[in-house]
mmCIF file with all atom_site columns, C-alpha atoms in Angstrom:
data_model
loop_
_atom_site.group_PDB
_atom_site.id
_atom_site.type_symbol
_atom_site.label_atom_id
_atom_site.label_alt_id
_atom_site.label_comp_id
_atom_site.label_asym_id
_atom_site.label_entity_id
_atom_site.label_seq_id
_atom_site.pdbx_PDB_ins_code
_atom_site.Cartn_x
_atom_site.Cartn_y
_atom_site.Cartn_z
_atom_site.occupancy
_atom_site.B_iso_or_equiv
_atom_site.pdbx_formal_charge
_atom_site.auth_seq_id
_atom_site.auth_comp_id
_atom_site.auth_asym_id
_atom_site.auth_atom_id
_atom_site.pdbx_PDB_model_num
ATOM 1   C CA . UNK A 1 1   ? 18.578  -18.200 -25.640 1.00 79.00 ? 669 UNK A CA 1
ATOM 2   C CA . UNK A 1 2   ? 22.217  -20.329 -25.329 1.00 82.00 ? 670 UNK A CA 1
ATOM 3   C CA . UNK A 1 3   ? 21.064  -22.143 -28.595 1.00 82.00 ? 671 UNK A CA 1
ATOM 4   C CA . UNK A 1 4   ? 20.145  -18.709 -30.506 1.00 78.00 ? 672 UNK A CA 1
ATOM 5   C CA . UNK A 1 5   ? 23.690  -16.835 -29.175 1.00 77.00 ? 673 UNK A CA 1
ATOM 6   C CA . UNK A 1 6   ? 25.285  -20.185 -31.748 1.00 79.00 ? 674 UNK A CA 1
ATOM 7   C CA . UNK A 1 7   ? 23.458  -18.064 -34.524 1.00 75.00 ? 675 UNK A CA 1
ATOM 8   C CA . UNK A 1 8   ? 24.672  -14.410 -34.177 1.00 70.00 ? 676 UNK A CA 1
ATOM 9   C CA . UNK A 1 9   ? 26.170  -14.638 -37.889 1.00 71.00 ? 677 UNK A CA 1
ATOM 10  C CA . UNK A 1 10  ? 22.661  -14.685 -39.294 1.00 69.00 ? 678 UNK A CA 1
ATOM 11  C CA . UNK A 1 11  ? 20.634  -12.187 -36.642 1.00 64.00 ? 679 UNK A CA 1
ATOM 12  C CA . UNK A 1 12  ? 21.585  -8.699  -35.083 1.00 64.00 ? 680 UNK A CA 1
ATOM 13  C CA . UNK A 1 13  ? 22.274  -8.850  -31.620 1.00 59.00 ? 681 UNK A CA 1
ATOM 14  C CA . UNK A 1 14  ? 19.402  -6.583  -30.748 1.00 61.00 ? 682 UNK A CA 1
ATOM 15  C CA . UNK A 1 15  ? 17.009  -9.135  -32.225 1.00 78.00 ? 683 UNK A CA 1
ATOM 16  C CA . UNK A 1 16  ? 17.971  -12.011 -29.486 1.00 79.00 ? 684 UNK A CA 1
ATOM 17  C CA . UNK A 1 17  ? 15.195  -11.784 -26.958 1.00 79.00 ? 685 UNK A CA 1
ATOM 18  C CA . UNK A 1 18  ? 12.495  -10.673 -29.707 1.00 82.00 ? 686 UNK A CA 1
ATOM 19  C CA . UNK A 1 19  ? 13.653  -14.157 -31.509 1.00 82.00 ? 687 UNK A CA 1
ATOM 20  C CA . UNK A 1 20  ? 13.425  -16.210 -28.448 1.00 84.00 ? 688 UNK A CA 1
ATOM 21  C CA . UNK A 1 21  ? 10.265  -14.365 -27.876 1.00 84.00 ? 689 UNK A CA 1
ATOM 22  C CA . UNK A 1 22  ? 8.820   -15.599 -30.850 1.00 87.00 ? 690 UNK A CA 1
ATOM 23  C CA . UNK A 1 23  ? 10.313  -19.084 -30.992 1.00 87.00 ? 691 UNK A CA 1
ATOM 24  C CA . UNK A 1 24  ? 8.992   -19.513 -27.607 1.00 87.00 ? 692 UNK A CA 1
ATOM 25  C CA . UNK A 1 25  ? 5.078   -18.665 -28.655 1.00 89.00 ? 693 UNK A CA 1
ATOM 26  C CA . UNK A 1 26  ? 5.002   -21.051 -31.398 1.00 92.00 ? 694 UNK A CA 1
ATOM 27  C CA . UNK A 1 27  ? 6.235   -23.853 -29.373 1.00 90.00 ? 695 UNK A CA 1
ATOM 28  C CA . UNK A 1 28  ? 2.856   -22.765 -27.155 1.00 90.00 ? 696 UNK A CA 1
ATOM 29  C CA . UNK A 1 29  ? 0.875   -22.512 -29.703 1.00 92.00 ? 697 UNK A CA 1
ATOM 30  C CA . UNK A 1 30  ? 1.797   -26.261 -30.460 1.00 93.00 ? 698 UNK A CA 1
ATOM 31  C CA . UNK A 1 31  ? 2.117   -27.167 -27.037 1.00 92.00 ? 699 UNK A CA 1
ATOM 32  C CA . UNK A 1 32  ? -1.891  -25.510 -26.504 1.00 93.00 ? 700 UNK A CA 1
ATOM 33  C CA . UNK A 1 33  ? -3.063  -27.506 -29.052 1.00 92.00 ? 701 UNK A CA 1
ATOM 34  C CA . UNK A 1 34  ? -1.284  -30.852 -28.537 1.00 92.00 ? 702 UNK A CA 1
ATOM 35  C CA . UNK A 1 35  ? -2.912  -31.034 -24.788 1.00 92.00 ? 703 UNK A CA 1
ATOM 36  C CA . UNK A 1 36  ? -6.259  -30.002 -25.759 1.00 90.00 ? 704 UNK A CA 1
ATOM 37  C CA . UNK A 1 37  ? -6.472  -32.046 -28.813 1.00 89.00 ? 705 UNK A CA 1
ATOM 38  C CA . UNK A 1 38  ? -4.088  -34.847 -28.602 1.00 86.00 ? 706 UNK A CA 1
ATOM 39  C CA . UNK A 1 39  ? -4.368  -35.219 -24.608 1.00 88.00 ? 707 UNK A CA 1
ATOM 40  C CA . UNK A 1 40  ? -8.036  -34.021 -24.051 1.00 88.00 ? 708 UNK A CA 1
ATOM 41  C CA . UNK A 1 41  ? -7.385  -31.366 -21.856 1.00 90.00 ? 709 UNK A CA 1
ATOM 42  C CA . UNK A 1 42  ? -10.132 -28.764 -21.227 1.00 92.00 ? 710 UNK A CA 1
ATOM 43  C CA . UNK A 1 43  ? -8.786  -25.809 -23.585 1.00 93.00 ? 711 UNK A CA 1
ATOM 44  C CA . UNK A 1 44  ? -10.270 -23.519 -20.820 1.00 93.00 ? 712 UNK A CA 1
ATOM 45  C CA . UNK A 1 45  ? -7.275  -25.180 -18.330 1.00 95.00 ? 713 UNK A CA 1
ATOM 46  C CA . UNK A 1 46  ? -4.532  -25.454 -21.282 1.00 94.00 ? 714 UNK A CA 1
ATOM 47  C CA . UNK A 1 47  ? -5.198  -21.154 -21.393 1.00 93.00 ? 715 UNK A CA 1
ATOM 48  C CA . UNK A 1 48  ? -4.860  -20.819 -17.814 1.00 94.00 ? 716 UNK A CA 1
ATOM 49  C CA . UNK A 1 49  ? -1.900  -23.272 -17.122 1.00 95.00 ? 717 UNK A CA 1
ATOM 50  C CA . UNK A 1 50  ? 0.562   -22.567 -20.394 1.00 92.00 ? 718 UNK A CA 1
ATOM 51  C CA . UNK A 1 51  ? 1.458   -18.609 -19.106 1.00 89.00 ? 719 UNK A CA 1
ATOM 52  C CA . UNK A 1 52  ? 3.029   -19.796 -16.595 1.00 90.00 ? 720 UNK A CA 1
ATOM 53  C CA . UNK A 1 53  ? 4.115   -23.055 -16.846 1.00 90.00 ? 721 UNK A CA 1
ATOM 54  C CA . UNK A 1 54  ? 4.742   -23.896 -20.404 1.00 87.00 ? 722 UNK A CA 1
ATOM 55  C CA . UNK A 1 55  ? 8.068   -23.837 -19.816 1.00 86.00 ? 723 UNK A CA 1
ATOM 56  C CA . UNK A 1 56  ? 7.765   -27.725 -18.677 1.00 90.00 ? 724 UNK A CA 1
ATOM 57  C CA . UNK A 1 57  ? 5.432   -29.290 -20.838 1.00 90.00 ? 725 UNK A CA 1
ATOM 58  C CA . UNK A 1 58  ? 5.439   -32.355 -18.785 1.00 92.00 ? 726 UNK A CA 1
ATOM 59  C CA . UNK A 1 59  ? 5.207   -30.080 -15.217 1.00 93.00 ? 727 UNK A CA 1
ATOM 60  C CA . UNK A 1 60  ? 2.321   -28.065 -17.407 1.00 94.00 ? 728 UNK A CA 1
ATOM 61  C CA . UNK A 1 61  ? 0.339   -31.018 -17.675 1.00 94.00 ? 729 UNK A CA 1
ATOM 62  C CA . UNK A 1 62  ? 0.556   -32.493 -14.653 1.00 95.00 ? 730 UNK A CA 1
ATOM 63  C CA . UNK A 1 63  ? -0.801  -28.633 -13.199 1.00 96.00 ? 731 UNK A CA 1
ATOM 64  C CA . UNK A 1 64  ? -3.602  -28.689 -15.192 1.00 95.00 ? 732 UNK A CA 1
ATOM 65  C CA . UNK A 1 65  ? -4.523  -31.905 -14.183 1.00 95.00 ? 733 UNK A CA 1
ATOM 66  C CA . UNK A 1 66  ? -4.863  -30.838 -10.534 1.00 96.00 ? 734 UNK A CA 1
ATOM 67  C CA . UNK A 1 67  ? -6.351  -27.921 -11.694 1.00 95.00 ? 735 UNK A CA 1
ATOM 68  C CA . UNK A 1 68  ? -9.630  -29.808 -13.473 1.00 94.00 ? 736 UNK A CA 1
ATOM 69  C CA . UNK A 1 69  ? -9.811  -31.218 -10.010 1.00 93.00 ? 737 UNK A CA 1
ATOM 70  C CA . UNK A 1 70  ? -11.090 -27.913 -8.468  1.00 93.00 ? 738 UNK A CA 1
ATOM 71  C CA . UNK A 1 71  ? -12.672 -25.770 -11.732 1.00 85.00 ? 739 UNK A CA 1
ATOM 72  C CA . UNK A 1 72  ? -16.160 -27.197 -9.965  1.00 86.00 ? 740 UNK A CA 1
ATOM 73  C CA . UNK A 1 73  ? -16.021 -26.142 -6.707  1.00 92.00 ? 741 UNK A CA 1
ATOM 74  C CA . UNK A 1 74  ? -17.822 -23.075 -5.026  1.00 94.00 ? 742 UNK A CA 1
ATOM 75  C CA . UNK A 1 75  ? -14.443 -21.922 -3.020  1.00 94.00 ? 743 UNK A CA 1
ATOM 76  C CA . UNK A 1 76  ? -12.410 -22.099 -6.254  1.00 94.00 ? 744 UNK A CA 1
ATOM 77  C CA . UNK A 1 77  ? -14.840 -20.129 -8.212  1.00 94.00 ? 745 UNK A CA 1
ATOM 78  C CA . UNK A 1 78  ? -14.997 -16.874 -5.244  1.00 95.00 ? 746 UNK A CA 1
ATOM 79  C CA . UNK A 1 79  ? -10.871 -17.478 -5.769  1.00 95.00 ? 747 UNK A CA 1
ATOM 80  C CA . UNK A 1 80  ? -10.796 -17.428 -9.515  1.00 94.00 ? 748 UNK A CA 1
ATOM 81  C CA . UNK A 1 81  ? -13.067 -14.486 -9.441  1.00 95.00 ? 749 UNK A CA 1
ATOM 82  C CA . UNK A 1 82  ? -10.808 -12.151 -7.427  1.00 95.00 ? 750 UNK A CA 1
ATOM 83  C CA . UNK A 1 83  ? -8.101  -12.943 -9.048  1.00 94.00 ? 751 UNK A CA 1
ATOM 84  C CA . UNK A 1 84  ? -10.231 -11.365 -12.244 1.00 93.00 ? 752 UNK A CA 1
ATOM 85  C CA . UNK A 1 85  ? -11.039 -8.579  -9.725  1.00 95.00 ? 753 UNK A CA 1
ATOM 86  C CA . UNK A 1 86  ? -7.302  -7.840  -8.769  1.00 94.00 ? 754 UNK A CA 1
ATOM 87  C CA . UNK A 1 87  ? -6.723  -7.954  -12.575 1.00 93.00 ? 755 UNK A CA 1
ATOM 88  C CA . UNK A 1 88  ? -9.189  -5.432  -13.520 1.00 93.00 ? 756 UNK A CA 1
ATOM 89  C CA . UNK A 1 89  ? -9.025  -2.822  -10.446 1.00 94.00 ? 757 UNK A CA 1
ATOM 90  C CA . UNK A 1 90  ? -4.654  -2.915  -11.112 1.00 92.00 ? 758 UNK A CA 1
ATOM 91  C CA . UNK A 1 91  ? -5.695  -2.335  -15.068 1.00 91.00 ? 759 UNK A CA 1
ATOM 92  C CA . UNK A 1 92  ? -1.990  -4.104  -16.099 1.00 87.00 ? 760 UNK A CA 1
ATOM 93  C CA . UNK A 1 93  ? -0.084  -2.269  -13.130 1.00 89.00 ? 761 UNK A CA 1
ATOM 94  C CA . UNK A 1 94  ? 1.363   -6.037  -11.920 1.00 90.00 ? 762 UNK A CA 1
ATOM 95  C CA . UNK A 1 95  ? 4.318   -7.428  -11.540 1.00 88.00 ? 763 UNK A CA 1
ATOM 96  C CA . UNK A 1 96  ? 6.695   -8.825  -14.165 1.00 85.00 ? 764 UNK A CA 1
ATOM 97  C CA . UNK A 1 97  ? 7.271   -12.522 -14.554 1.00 80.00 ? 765 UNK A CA 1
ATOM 98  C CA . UNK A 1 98  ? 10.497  -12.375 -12.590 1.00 77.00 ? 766 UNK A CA 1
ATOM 99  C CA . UNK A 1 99  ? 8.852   -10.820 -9.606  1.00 79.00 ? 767 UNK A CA 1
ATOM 100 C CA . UNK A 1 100 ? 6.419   -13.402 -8.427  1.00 78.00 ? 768 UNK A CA 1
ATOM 101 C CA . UNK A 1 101 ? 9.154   -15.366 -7.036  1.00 81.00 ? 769 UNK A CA 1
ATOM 102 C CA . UNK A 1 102 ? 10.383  -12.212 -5.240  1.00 90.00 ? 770 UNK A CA 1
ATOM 103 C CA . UNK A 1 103 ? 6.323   -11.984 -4.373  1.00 91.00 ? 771 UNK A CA 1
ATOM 104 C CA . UNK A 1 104 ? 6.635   -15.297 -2.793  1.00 90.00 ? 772 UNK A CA 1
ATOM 105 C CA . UNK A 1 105 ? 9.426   -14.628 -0.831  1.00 91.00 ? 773 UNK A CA 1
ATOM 106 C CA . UNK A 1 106 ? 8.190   -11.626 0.769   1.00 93.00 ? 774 UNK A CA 1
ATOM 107 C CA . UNK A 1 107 ? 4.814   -13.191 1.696   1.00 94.00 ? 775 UNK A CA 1
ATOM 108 C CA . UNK A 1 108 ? 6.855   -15.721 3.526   1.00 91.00 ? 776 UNK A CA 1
ATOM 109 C CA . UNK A 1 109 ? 8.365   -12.904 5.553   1.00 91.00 ? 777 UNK A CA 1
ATOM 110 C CA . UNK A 1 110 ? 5.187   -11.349 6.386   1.00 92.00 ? 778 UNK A CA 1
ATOM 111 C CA . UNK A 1 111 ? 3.721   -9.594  3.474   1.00 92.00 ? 779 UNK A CA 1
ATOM 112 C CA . UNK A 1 112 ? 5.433   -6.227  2.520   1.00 93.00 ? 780 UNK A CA 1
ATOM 113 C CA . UNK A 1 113 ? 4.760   -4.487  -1.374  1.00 94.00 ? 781 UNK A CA 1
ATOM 114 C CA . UNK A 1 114 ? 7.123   -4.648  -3.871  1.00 92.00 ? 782 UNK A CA 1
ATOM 115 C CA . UNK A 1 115 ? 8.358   -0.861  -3.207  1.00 91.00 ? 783 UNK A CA 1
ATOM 116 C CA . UNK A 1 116 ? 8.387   -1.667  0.788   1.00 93.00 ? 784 UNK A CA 1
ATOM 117 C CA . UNK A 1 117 ? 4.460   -1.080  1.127   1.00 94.00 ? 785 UNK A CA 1
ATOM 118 C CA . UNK A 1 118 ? 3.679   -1.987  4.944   1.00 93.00 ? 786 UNK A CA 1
ATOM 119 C CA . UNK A 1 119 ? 0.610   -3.767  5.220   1.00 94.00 ? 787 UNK A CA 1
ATOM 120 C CA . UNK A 1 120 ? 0.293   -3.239  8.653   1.00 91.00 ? 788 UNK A CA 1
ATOM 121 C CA . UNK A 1 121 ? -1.344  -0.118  7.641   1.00 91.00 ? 789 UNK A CA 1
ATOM 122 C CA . UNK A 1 122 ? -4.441  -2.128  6.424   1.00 95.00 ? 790 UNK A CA 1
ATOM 123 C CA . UNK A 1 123 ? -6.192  -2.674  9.465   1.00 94.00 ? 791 UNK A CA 1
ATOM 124 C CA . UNK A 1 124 ? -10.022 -3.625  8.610   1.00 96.00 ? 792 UNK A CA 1
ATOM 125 C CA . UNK A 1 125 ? -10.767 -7.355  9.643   1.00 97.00 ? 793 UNK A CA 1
ATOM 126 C CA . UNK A 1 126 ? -11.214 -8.746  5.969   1.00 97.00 ? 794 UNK A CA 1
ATOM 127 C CA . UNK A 1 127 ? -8.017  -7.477  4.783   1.00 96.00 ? 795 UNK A CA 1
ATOM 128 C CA . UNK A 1 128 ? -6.501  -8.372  8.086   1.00 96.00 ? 796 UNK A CA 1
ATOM 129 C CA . UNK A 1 129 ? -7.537  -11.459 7.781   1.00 96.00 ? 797 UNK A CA 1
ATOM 130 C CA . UNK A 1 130 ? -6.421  -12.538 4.241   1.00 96.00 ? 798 UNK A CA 1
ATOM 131 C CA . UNK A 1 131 ? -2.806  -11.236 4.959   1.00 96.00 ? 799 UNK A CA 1
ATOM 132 C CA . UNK A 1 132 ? -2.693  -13.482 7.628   1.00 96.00 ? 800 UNK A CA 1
ATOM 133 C CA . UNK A 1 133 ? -4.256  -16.401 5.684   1.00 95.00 ? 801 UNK A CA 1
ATOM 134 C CA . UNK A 1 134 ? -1.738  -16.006 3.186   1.00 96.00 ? 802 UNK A CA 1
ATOM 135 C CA . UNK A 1 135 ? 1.048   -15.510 4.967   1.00 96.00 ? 803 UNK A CA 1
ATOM 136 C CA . UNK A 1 136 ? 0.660   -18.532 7.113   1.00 96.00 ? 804 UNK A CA 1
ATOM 137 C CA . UNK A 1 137 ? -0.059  -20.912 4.078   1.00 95.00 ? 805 UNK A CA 1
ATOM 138 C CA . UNK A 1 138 ? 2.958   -19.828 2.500   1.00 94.00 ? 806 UNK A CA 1
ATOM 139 C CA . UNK A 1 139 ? 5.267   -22.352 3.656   1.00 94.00 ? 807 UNK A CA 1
ATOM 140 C CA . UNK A 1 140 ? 2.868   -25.095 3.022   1.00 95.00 ? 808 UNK A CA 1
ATOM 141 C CA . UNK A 1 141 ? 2.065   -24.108 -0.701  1.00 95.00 ? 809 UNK A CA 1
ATOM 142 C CA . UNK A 1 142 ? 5.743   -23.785 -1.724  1.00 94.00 ? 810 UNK A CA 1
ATOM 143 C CA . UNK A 1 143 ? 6.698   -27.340 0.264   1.00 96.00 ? 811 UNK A CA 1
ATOM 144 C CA . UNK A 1 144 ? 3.549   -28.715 -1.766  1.00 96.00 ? 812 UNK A CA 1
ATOM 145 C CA . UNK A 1 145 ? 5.020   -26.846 -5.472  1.00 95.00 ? 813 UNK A CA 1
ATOM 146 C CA . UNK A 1 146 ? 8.692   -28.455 -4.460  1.00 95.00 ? 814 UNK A CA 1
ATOM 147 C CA . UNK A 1 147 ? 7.594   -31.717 -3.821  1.00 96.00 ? 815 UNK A CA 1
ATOM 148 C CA . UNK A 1 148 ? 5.274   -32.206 -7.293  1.00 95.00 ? 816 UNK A CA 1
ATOM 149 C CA . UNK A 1 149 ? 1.977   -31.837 -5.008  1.00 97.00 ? 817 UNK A CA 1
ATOM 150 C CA . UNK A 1 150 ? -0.088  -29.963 -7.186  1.00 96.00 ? 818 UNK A CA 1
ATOM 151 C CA . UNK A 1 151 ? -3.473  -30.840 -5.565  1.00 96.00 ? 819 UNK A CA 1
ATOM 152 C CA . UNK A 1 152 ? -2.310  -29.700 -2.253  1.00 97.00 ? 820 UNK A CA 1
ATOM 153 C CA . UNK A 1 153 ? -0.971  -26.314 -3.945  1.00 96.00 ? 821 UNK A CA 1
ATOM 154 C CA . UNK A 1 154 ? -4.795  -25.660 -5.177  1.00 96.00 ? 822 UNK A CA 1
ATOM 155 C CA . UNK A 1 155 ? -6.506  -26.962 -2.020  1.00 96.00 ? 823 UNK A CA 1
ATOM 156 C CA . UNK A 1 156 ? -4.486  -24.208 -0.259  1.00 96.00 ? 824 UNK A CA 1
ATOM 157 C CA . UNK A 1 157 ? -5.592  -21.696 -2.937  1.00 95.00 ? 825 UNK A CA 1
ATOM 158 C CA . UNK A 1 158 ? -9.104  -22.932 -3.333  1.00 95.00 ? 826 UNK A CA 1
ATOM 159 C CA . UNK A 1 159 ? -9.103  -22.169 0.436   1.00 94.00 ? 827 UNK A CA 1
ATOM 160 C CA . UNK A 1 160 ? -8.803  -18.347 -0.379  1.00 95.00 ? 828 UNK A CA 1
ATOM 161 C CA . UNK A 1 161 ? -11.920 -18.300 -1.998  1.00 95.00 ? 829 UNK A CA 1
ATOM 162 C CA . UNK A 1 162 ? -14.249 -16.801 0.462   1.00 96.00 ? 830 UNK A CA 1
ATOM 163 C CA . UNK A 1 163 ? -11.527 -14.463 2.250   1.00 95.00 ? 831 UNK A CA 1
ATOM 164 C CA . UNK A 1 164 ? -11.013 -13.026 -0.742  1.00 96.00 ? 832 UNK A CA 1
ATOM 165 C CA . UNK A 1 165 ? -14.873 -12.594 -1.405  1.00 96.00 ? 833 UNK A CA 1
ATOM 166 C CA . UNK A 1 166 ? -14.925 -11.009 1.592   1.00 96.00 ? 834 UNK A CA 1
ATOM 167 C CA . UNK A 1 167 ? -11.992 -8.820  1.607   1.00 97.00 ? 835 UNK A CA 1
ATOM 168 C CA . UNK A 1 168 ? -13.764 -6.935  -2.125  1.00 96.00 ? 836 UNK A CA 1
ATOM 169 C CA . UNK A 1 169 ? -17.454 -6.940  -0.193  1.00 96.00 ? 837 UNK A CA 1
ATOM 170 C CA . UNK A 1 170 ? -16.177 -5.470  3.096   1.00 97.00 ? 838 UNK A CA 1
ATOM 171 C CA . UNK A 1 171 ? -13.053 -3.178  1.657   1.00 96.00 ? 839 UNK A CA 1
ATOM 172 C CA . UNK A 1 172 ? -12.927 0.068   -0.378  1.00 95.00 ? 840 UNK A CA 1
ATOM 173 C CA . UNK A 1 173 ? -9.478  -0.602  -2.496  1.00 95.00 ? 841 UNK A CA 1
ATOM 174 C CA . UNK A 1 174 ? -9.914  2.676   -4.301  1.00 94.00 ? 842 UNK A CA 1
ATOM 175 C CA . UNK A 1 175 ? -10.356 4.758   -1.097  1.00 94.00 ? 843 UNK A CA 1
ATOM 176 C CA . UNK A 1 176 ? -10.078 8.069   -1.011  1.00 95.00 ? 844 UNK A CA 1
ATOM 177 C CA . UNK A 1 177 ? -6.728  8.801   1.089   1.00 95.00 ? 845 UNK A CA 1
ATOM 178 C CA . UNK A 1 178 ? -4.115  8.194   -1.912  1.00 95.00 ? 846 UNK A CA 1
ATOM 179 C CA . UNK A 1 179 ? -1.684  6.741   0.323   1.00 95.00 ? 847 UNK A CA 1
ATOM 180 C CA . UNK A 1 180 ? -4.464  4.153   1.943   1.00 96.00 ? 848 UNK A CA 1
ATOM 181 C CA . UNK A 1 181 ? -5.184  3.479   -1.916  1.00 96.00 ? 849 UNK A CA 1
ATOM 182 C CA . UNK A 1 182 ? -1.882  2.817   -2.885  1.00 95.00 ? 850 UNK A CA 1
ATOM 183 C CA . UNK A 1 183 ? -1.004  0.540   -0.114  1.00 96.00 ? 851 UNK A CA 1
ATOM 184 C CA . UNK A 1 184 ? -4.047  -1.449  -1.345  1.00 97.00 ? 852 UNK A CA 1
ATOM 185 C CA . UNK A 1 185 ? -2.913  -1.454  -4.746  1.00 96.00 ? 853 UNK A CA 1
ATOM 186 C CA . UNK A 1 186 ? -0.061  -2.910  -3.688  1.00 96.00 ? 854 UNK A CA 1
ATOM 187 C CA . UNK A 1 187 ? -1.430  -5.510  -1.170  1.00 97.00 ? 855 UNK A CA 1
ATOM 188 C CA . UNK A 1 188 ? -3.309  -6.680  -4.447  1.00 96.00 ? 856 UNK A CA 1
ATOM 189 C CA . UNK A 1 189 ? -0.390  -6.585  -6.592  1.00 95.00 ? 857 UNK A CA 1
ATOM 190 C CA . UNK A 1 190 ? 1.313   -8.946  -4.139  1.00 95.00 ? 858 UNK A CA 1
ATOM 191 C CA . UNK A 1 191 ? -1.791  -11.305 -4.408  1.00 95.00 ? 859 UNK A CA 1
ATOM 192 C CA . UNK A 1 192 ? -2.017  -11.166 -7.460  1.00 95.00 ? 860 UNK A CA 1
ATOM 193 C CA . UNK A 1 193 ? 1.237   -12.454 -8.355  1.00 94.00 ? 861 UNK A CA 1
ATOM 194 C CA . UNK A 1 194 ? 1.166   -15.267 -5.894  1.00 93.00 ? 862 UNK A CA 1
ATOM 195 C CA . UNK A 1 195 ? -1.734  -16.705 -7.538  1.00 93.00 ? 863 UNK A CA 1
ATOM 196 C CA . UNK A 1 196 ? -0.276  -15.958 -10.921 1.00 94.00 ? 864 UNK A CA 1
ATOM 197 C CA . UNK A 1 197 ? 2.508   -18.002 -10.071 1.00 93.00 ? 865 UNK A CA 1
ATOM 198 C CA . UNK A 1 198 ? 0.688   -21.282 -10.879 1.00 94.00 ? 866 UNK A CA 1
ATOM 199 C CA . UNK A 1 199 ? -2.139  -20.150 -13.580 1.00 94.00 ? 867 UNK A CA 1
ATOM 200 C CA . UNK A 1 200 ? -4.125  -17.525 -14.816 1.00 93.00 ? 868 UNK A CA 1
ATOM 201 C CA . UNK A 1 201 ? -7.423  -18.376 -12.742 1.00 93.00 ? 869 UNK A CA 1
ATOM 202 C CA . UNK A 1 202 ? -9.337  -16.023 -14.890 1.00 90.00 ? 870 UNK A CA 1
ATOM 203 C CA . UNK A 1 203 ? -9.035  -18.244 -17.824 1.00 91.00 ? 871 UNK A CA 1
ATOM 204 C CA . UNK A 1 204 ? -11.434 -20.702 -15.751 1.00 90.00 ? 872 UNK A CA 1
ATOM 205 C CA . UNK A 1 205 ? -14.183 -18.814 -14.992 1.00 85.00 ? 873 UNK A CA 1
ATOM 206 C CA . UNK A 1 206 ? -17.642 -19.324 -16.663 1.00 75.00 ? 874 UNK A CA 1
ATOM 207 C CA . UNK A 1 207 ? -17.805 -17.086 -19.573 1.00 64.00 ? 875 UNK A CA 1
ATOM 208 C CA . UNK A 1 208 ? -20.779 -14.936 -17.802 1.00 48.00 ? 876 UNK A CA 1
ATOM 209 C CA . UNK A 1 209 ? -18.791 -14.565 -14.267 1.00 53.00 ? 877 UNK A CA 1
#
């Protein structure tokens, strides 16, 4: 963006963050096929990684090689596949890029929703649970992100796995009472963009899962 403002003699000033935009997926598109062609990284990895992290092409590599570390496990794969539940039951009602650190933030406080949801109005054991899970691993997955440990980060993650499982077989997320359902929503908004913070874990799944 501070090298595009030099420019403003040959664009309209309306055009700036649709030309940054664009600038920005073509160095991805290179970037994607540099690591999975030049590098050897699993393409499946590159997809899930590059979202988020493609900002630092040498930080994005280093996360997806921690990442091919736990693609294999049975923990990872119950994680991975509610994070694709979360994704289809919100149906694109997440939040922006900009909020997941926000997300982060508030799960280190205790785990509220974006709009002040209180999730101490979910009170069934698997959803108890989780919240607590995640709210106690917080400080140990952001120390891990800060100090380069990226293998710690998905250990942590990986861990998830079966809580998660158990949270979608034991809990009705579209229940009936509209305000149970919405604070629900939002409980899975707020997991969902913790995850998203480091990858798209959908990308990784087996392509029948």
């Amino acid at each position: 963006r501070h090298g595009a403002e030099a420019y403003g003699n040959l664009r309209r000033e309306a055009d700036l963050e649709g030309m940054c935009q664009a600038i920005l997926d073509f160095v991805l598109v290179r970037l994607e096929g540099y690591l999975a062609e030049g590098e050897g990284a699993d393409p499946a990895l590159v997809r899930a990684v590059l979202p988020v992290r493609g900002h630092d092409p040498t930080d994005a590599a280093a996360w997806i090689r921690a990442l091919d570390q736990f693609r294999g496990r049975d923990d990872f794969l119950l994680l991975a596949t509610g994070f694709k539940r979360c994704t289809n039951i919100l149906k694109g009602d997440i939040l922006p890029r900009e909020g997941r650190d926000e997300a982060c933030a508030r799960w280190s406080e205790g785990g509220i929703g974006a709009a002040g949801e209180d999730f101490a109005q979910l009170v069934e054991a698997a959803e108890t649970d989780l919240r607590e899970a995640v709210v106690a691993a917080m400080p140990g997955v952001l120390s891990a992100e800060a100090e380069g440990d990226y293998v710690a980060v998905f250990q942590t993650l990986s861990g998830f796995g079966p809580q998660i499982d158990r949270f979608f077989e034991e809990v009705r997320v579209n229940a009936e009472d509209p305000e149970l359902r919405a604070v629900r929503h939002a409980f899975l908004r707020e997991i969902h963009a913790l995850f998203l913070r480091f990858a798209d874990f959908s990308k990784v799944l087996p392509d029948d899962e």
